[in-house]
XYZ file of C-alpha atoms in Angstrom:
434
model
C 115.157 125.927 114.621
C 114.678 122.446 113.144
C 112.026 120.185 114.689
C 112.952 116.831 116.274
C 111.573 115.094 113.186
C 113.812 117.148 110.872
C 116.826 116.590 113.171
C 116.355 112.811 112.922
C 116.056 112.986 109.118
C 119.294 115.014 108.919
C 121.006 112.532 111.251
C 119.940 109.529 109.130
C 120.931 111.276 105.884
C 124.449 111.904 107.227
C 125.003 108.259 108.246
C 127.494 106.267 106.115
C 126.003 104.098 103.337
C 125.332 100.572 104.626
C 124.816 101.596 108.297
C 122.174 99.529 110.071
C 119.404 101.653 111.624
C 117.022 100.843 114.468
C 114.257 102.790 116.205
C 115.711 102.247 119.681
C 119.256 103.249 118.694
C 118.092 106.522 117.108
C 115.709 107.275 119.992
C 118.580 106.772 122.458
C 121.145 108.717 120.395
C 118.933 111.785 119.785
C 116.904 111.546 123.029
C 113.492 111.280 121.349
C 110.539 108.913 121.746
C 110.382 105.609 119.852
C 107.294 106.874 117.985
C 109.090 109.997 116.746
C 112.075 107.924 115.621
C 109.820 105.399 113.856
C 107.935 108.100 111.901
C 111.204 109.723 110.789
C 112.642 106.365 109.635
C 109.473 105.695 107.617
C 109.724 109.094 105.920
C 113.417 108.465 105.173
C 112.373 105.160 103.585
C 109.780 106.966 101.436
C 112.448 109.511 100.434
C 114.641 106.665 99.168
C 117.733 106.857 101.390
C 116.687 104.077 103.805
C 115.552 100.545 102.937
C 113.945 97.888 105.138
C 114.811 94.363 104.053
C 113.217 91.252 105.542
C 115.653 89.185 107.650
C 118.286 91.924 107.201
C 116.838 94.993 108.887
C 116.756 98.704 108.072
C 119.895 100.102 106.433
C 121.072 103.440 105.047
C 121.260 103.179 101.263
C 122.388 105.483 98.488
C 119.478 107.575 97.268
C 118.820 106.689 93.630
C 118.541 109.483 91.104
C 115.672 109.580 88.654
C 117.973 108.912 85.708
C 119.171 105.661 87.325
C 115.759 104.275 88.151
C 116.134 101.504 85.582
C 118.947 99.967 87.678
C 118.086 97.671 90.558
C 119.993 97.472 93.834
C 120.986 94.158 95.392
C 118.658 95.022 98.293
C 115.731 95.076 95.856
C 116.858 91.719 94.447
C 116.596 90.259 97.976
C 112.980 91.412 98.180
C 112.119 90.280 94.647
C 113.314 86.684 95.133
C 112.417 86.504 98.848
C 116.080 85.751 99.519
C 118.352 85.437 102.520
C 121.637 87.362 102.746
C 124.517 85.006 103.605
C 127.290 87.606 103.451
C 128.336 91.023 102.108
C 125.487 92.994 103.702
C 127.478 96.230 103.364
C 127.071 96.057 99.575
C 123.280 95.743 99.459
C 122.914 99.381 98.413
C 124.997 98.862 95.244
C 123.307 98.626 91.840
C 123.696 95.803 89.340
C 124.282 96.417 85.641
C 123.298 92.957 84.441
C 122.734 89.399 85.622
C 124.493 86.278 84.349
C 123.123 82.723 84.535
C 125.901 80.327 85.517
C 124.823 77.292 83.468
C 128.111 76.694 81.639
C 131.704 75.655 82.281
C 133.632 77.766 84.792
C 136.011 79.323 82.220
C 133.137 80.326 79.915
C 131.113 81.644 82.847
C 133.892 83.992 83.936
C 134.057 85.573 80.468
C 130.552 86.993 81.041
C 130.947 87.756 84.755
C 132.182 91.292 85.380
C 132.147 94.020 87.998
C 128.672 95.131 89.251
C 126.959 92.099 87.728
C 124.952 89.393 89.512
C 125.857 85.731 88.937
C 122.863 83.402 89.307
C 124.296 79.976 90.115
C 123.656 76.826 92.145
C 125.965 75.248 94.735
C 129.177 75.714 92.675
C 131.648 77.055 95.226
C 134.539 77.652 92.773
C 132.290 79.745 90.535
C 131.109 81.742 93.548
C 134.690 82.474 94.680
C 135.875 83.581 91.235
C 132.784 85.735 90.667
C 133.375 87.629 93.931
C 137.040 88.158 92.996
C 135.823 89.564 89.634
C 133.603 92.079 91.468
C 130.233 90.358 90.973
C 127.587 89.536 93.571
C 126.137 86.012 93.895
C 122.572 84.702 93.894
C 122.474 81.022 94.880
C 119.333 79.224 93.690
C 117.745 76.056 95.050
C 118.006 77.147 98.694
C 121.674 76.074 99.013
C 124.087 77.509 101.586
C 127.743 78.309 100.841
C 131.112 77.930 102.550
C 132.522 80.157 105.270
C 135.341 81.155 102.914
C 132.833 82.516 100.337
C 131.035 84.437 103.093
C 134.353 85.951 104.252
C 135.176 86.969 100.672
C 131.727 88.566 100.323
C 132.226 90.582 103.518
C 135.727 91.734 102.529
C 134.665 92.775 98.991
C 131.299 94.171 100.241
C 129.439 92.138 97.615
C 126.211 90.388 98.671
C 125.804 86.620 98.550
C 122.081 85.863 98.467
C 120.345 82.495 98.727
C 116.770 81.783 97.603
C 114.597 78.669 97.241
C 113.527 79.283 93.604
C 115.103 77.586 90.591
C 117.351 79.494 88.156
C 114.717 79.970 85.439
C 112.134 81.363 87.882
C 114.672 83.747 89.445
C 115.774 85.076 86.033
C 112.133 85.639 85.031
C 111.399 87.500 88.295
C 114.424 89.818 87.935
C 113.656 90.436 84.265
C 110.078 91.386 85.203
C 111.364 93.808 87.860
C 113.731 95.503 85.376
C 110.849 95.768 82.881
C 108.628 97.382 85.533
C 111.386 99.859 86.423
C 111.725 100.870 82.780
C 108.006 101.665 82.691
C 108.342 103.761 85.864
C 111.270 105.631 84.313
C 108.945 107.027 81.654
C 106.473 108.486 84.163
C 107.190 112.171 84.741
C 106.523 113.454 88.268
C 106.327 116.993 89.624
C 109.765 116.361 91.156
C 111.249 116.256 87.639
C 110.098 119.661 86.448
C 109.197 122.037 89.284
C 111.178 125.237 89.939
C 113.081 124.966 93.281
C 112.479 127.546 95.995
C 116.047 128.878 95.510
C 115.182 129.876 91.928
C 111.828 131.524 92.597
C 110.395 134.246 94.830
C 108.083 133.997 97.837
C 106.459 136.538 100.118
C 106.236 136.345 103.923
C 102.914 136.785 105.682
C 104.219 139.907 107.498
C 105.444 141.576 104.281
C 103.577 144.622 102.989
C 101.732 145.062 99.677
C 104.566 147.442 98.778
C 106.887 144.388 98.614
C 104.572 142.770 96.036
C 104.903 145.851 93.789
C 108.701 145.768 94.104
C 108.860 142.079 93.136
C 106.428 142.649 90.286
C 108.766 145.231 88.747
C 111.885 143.072 89.313
C 110.532 139.692 88.130
C 107.568 140.688 85.928
C 105.491 138.015 87.733
C 102.131 138.669 89.354
C 101.600 135.489 91.427
C 103.598 134.545 94.514
C 103.266 131.898 97.242
C 103.006 133.225 100.793
C 104.820 131.465 103.651
C 105.116 131.955 107.411
C 108.323 132.204 109.462
C 108.753 128.374 109.298
C 108.560 128.423 105.462
C 105.227 126.614 105.520
C 102.814 127.592 102.758
C 99.777 129.519 104.024
C 98.460 131.364 100.957
C 98.750 132.724 97.424
C 98.700 136.353 96.333
C 97.977 137.621 92.816
C 97.446 140.991 91.155
C 93.673 140.664 91.753
C 94.208 140.501 95.519
C 96.134 143.794 95.804
C 93.940 145.988 93.574
C 92.911 149.061 95.560
C 94.894 147.972 98.643
C 97.162 150.336 100.568
C 100.946 149.892 100.206
C 101.181 149.505 104.005
C 98.670 146.617 104.171
C 100.119 143.286 105.298
C 100.139 140.443 102.763
C 98.332 138.113 105.201
C 95.323 140.457 105.147
C 94.770 140.272 101.376
C 96.141 136.856 100.306
C 93.991 133.857 99.326
C 94.264 131.300 102.140
C 94.332 127.467 101.894
C 95.938 127.299 98.441
C 95.870 124.166 96.286
C 99.286 122.520 96.603
C 101.060 119.534 95.064
C 103.742 117.130 96.327
C 106.957 116.211 94.450
C 105.829 112.581 94.095
C 102.588 113.559 92.312
C 102.479 112.522 88.657
C 102.534 115.243 86.016
C 99.224 113.991 84.595
C 97.587 114.451 88.015
C 99.021 117.963 88.383
C 97.831 118.900 84.878
C 94.303 117.705 85.625
C 94.192 119.690 88.883
C 95.327 122.875 87.124
C 92.730 122.511 84.365
C 89.932 121.508 86.721
C 90.624 124.337 89.192
C 91.524 126.898 86.505
C 94.814 127.894 88.135
C 98.140 128.948 86.596
C 100.592 127.680 89.208
C 100.775 125.602 92.386
C 103.233 125.569 95.301
C 105.184 122.305 95.709
C 105.371 121.187 99.360
C 106.695 118.276 101.421
C 104.772 116.169 103.954
C 104.845 119.035 106.492
C 103.647 121.731 104.061
C 107.139 123.259 103.928
C 107.521 124.900 100.516
C 110.018 123.264 98.114
C 109.232 125.286 94.977
C 106.475 126.044 92.466
C 105.090 124.455 89.316
C 103.480 126.548 86.565
C 101.189 125.730 83.659
C 104.150 126.286 81.287
C 106.183 123.726 83.273
C 103.358 121.204 82.908
C 103.037 121.740 79.151
C 106.796 121.351 78.625
C 106.819 118.230 80.799
C 103.939 116.648 78.899
C 105.633 117.360 75.572
C 108.898 115.892 76.872
C 107.208 112.718 78.146
C 105.544 112.198 74.757
C 109.002 112.240 73.098
C 110.491 109.619 75.429
C 111.396 106.208 73.971
C 108.858 103.576 74.948
C 111.228 100.964 76.381
C 108.982 99.302 78.959
C 105.746 98.623 77.108
C 102.483 99.196 78.978
C 98.979 98.200 77.864
C 98.386 101.768 76.676
C 101.505 101.515 74.491
C 100.136 98.277 73.018
C 96.798 99.946 72.271
C 98.551 102.880 70.541
C 100.609 100.526 68.361
C 97.598 98.484 67.231
C 95.367 101.463 66.451
C 95.418 102.539 62.779
C 93.733 105.586 61.237
C 91.828 105.240 57.927
C 91.986 108.591 56.096
C 89.160 107.741 53.672
C 86.651 106.558 56.268
C 87.907 108.935 58.976
C 87.812 106.067 61.466
C 90.234 103.875 63.440
C 90.743 100.127 63.095
C 92.311 97.610 65.483
C 92.240 93.942 66.413
C 91.486 92.366 69.802
C 94.644 90.569 70.992
C 94.823 88.068 73.911
C 96.336 90.694 76.272
C 93.191 92.812 75.877
C 90.691 90.205 77.084
C 89.177 89.260 80.423
C 88.896 85.777 81.941
C 85.960 84.960 79.661
C 87.963 85.690 76.519
C 86.068 88.877 75.629
C 87.409 92.435 75.255
C 87.781 93.825 78.796
C 85.881 96.912 79.905
C 89.094 98.755 80.870
C 90.706 98.163 77.452
C 87.502 99.322 75.733
C 87.677 102.579 77.730
C 91.389 102.922 76.814
C 90.559 102.515 73.101
C 87.924 105.245 73.381
C 90.343 107.559 75.237
C 93.158 107.041 72.705
C 90.829 107.595 69.727
C 89.599 110.850 71.291
C 93.176 111.933 71.988
C 94.331 111.293 68.409
C 91.203 112.893 66.923
C 91.700 116.117 68.872
C 95.416 116.186 68.059
C 94.447 116.270 64.368
C 92.435 119.393 65.196
C 95.641 120.984 66.609
C 94.071 121.519 70.011
C 97.253 120.783 71.990
C 97.216 118.755 75.200
C 93.957 117.680 76.812
C 92.605 115.829 79.850
C 89.498 113.648 80.030
C 86.851 115.274 82.201
C 84.172 112.592 81.824
C 83.666 109.363 79.880
C 80.253 107.666 79.734
C 80.000 104.198 78.174
C 76.337 103.661 77.282
C 76.661 99.998 76.381
C 79.246 97.396 75.433
C 78.639 93.961 73.933
C 81.067 90.998 74.287
C 83.797 91.078 71.623
C 85.927 87.936 71.274
C 89.667 87.479 70.628
C 90.714 88.165 67.041
C 87.747 90.405 66.242
C 88.467 93.464 64.109
C 87.099 96.732 65.461
C 86.140 99.872 63.564
C 86.021 102.904 65.869
C 84.275 106.044 64.585
C 84.681 109.307 66.545
C 82.412 112.307 65.939
C 83.092 115.770 67.352
C 79.709 117.017 68.608
C 80.883 120.299 70.077
C 84.233 122.086 70.399
C 85.136 125.293 72.189
C 88.341 127.042 73.134
C 88.666 125.093 76.388
C 86.589 121.950 75.911
C 85.293 119.359 73.451
C 82.473 116.798 73.417
C 82.769 113.654 71.264
C 80.567 110.686 70.452
C 82.477 107.403 69.856
C 80.888 104.348 68.219
C 82.611 100.947 67.997
C 81.668 98.368 65.348
C 82.664 94.716 64.848
C 81.637 93.082 61.535
C 79.410 96.130 60.879
C 77.511 95.475 64.109
C 77.481 98.168 66.821
C 79.209 96.687 69.886
C 79.902 99.807 71.952
C 79.027 103.489 72.316
C 80.541 106.205 74.508
C 80.339 109.955 75.132
C 83.524 111.812 76.137
C 84.024 115.313 77.581
C 87.540 116.807 77.536
C 89.259 119.994 78.631
C 92.284 121.557 76.914
C 95.518 122.664 78.574
C 96.229 125.990 76.894
C 99.232 128.243 77.427
């Protein structure tokens, strides 16, 4: 039987898109405490099918899929520009495809304004009316209000009309920054993207017998299985090592390994990979907030996911992307060269400590890739010293492999500027092998 918490989540998920939600209303409807209702609403918000907007309230929104993460909803626009919704609240969950700045004549403006776009405009009522009729939402800059007729149109078309105090240029810059940030997030692979769902894998119950393990082993050719209780909550892991010499009639709960290492769907793939390497494990159960099993992730899944993420187009450029672009390998000298750009400096105009560490990490990564070692994770990085390096300085980075085994490598990295040693680091890595 589902818990009260799960009943509330199911109730919220089945509400129509755009429905306003409150703690008291849900507590009264489902006969639960305000605290229980509040916790469930917060989890629904984390899951992405509820959004809390200042001066609007909590509403049921359409849960965005991972492949649409680059698109912003009008509700997010309200938060970005610290806006006030004047009308069309029912359409806050909708996504916008583009935004148009209304700084031209009305006829020209309408040529660019289309369905699912956002028109950024001042107090031009005619433009607002025609944009709504064309299927576009409105963002009014300068803190202006609008007419009752525009508000009625917004409500009938379910297209938001938002007002904010910023000027048009500032608003456009803020939205552009948000889209850029979303594009960067799109490239980050999480466990949720690659794990095998519970419906497509096999689990054992704590009351099952060792005989059941042998049956599954013959059917699936797998030797590791998660163990769950009657509520489908993960309680252990069982492998071929655990059942050696055990009687067929022994219960699984007597021989399993308790307190297994688990991972959540929102965990990044890089984090999951590091945990697997560090703990020396082949697979991990994927669980929700209540330890209910959702599926499993294996070392093969992680390797495929890492390879896939490396092939993705770099649309939203991060600092690491910038470092990769500006790092060049010199075949003759077997070293890397780069130049310190303004984005890489601290407030004093010198190369920042974090960027220095990123350079060292990227050099190590590229050096080991040339050795055909596959994927790796940094276990430890020790920077012995680092002198100030100013903007425009050219760096020569020389890596030296001190020791390399099947599962690890140790490298010494020296950084020179104008033939003067400006930094030195020691790096330990571990390899993710199949």
